[in-house]
mmCIF file of C-alpha atoms in Angstrom:
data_model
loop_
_atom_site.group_PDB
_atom_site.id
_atom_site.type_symbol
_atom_site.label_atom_id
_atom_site.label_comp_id
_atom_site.label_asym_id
_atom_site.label_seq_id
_atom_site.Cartn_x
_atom_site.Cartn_y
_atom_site.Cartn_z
ATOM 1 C CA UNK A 1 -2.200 172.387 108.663
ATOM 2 C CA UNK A 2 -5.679 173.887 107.723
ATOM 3 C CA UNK A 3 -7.849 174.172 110.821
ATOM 4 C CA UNK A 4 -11.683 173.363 109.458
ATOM 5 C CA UNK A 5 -14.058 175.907 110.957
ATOM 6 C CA UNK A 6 -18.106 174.306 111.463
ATOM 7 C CA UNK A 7 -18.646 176.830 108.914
ATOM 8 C CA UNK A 8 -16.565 174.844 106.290
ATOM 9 C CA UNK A 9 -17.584 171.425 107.464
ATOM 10 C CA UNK A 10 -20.892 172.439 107.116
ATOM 11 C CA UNK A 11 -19.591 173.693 103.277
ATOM 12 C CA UNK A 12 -18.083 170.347 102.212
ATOM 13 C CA UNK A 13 -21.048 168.290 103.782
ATOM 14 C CA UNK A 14 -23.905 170.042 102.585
ATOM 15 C CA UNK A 15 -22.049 169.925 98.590
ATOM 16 C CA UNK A 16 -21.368 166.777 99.389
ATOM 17 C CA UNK A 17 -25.126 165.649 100.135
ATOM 18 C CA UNK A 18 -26.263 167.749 97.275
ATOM 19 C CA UNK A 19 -24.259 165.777 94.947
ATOM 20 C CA UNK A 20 -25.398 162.673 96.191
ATOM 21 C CA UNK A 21 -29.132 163.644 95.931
ATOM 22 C CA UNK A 22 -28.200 165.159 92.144
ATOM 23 C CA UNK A 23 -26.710 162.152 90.569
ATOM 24 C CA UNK A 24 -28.014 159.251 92.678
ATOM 25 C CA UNK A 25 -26.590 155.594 91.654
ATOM 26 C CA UNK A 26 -22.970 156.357 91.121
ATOM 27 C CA UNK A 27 -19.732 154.545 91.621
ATOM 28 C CA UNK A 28 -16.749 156.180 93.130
ATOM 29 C CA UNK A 29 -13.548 153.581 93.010
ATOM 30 C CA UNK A 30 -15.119 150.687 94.597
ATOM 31 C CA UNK A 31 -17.952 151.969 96.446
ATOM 32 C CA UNK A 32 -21.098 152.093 94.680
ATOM 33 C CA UNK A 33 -23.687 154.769 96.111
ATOM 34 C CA UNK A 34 -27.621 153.410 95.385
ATOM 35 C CA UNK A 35 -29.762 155.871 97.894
ATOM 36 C CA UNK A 36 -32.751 155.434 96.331
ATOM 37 C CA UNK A 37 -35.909 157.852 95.868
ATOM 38 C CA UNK A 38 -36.106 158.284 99.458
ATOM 39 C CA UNK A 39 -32.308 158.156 100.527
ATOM 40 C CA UNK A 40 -32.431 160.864 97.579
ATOM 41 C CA UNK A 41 -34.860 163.429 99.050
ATOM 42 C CA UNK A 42 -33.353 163.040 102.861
ATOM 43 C CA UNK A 43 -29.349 164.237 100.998
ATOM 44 C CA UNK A 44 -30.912 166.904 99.384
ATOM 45 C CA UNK A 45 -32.896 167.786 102.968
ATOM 46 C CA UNK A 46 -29.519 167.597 104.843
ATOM 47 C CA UNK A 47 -27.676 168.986 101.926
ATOM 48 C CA UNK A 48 -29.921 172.206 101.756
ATOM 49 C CA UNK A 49 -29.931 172.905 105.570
ATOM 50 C CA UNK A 50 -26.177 172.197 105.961
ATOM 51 C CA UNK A 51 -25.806 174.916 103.136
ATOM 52 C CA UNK A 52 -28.292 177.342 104.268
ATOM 53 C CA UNK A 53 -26.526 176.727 108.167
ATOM 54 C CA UNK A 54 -22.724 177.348 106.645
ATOM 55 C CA UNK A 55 -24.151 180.556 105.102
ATOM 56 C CA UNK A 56 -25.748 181.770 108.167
ATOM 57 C CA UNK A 57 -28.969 181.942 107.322
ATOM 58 C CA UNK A 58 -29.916 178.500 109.548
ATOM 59 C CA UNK A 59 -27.816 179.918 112.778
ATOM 60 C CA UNK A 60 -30.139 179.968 116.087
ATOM 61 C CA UNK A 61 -27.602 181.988 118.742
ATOM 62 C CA UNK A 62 -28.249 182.682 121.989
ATOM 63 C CA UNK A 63 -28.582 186.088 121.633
ATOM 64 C CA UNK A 64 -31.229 185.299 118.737
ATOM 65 C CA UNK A 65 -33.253 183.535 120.806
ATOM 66 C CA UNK A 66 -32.508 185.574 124.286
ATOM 67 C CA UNK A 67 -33.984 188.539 121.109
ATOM 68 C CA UNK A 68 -36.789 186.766 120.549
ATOM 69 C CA UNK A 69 -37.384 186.152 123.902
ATOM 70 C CA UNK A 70 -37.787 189.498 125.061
ATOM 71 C CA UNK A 71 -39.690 190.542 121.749
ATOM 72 C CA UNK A 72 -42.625 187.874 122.803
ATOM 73 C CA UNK A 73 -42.825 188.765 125.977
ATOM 74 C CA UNK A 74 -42.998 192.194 125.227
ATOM 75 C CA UNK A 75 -45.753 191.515 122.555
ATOM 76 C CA UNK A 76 -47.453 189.378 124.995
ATOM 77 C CA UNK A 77 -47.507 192.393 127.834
ATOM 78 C CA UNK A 78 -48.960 194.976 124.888
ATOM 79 C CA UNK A 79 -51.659 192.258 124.575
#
């Protein structure tokens, strides 16, 4: 069995989203998928920032923020 890692989740969600916000009123089997203008701009939203978060680029660690942390309070003594 394949174990899914966030990182891939994140992979197959945020294509997934895209393609919803790309083609719009589809029908898969017998589910028809209508989002509408606004149902259209939220999948490409979640779409975009489940990408950008798979790739890394959307990741807030702890030791980001513990970074960023000690950077402002460091700019904030200088001051």
């Amino acid at each position: 069995m394949t174990d899914f890692t966030p990182n891939s989740t994140f992979l197959i969600v945020g294509i997934v989203f895209i393609t919803i916000a790309v083609i719009g009123e589809s029908k898969l089997a017998f589910i028809e998928i209508n989002p509408g203008c606004f149902g259209r701009i939220l999948a490409l939203f979640i779409g975009i920032s489940s990408l950008l978060y798979s790739c890394g680029l959307l990741n807030f660690s702890a030791v980001n923020l513990d970074l960023l942390r000690t950077y402002m309070t460091d700019l904030i003594n200088r001051v």
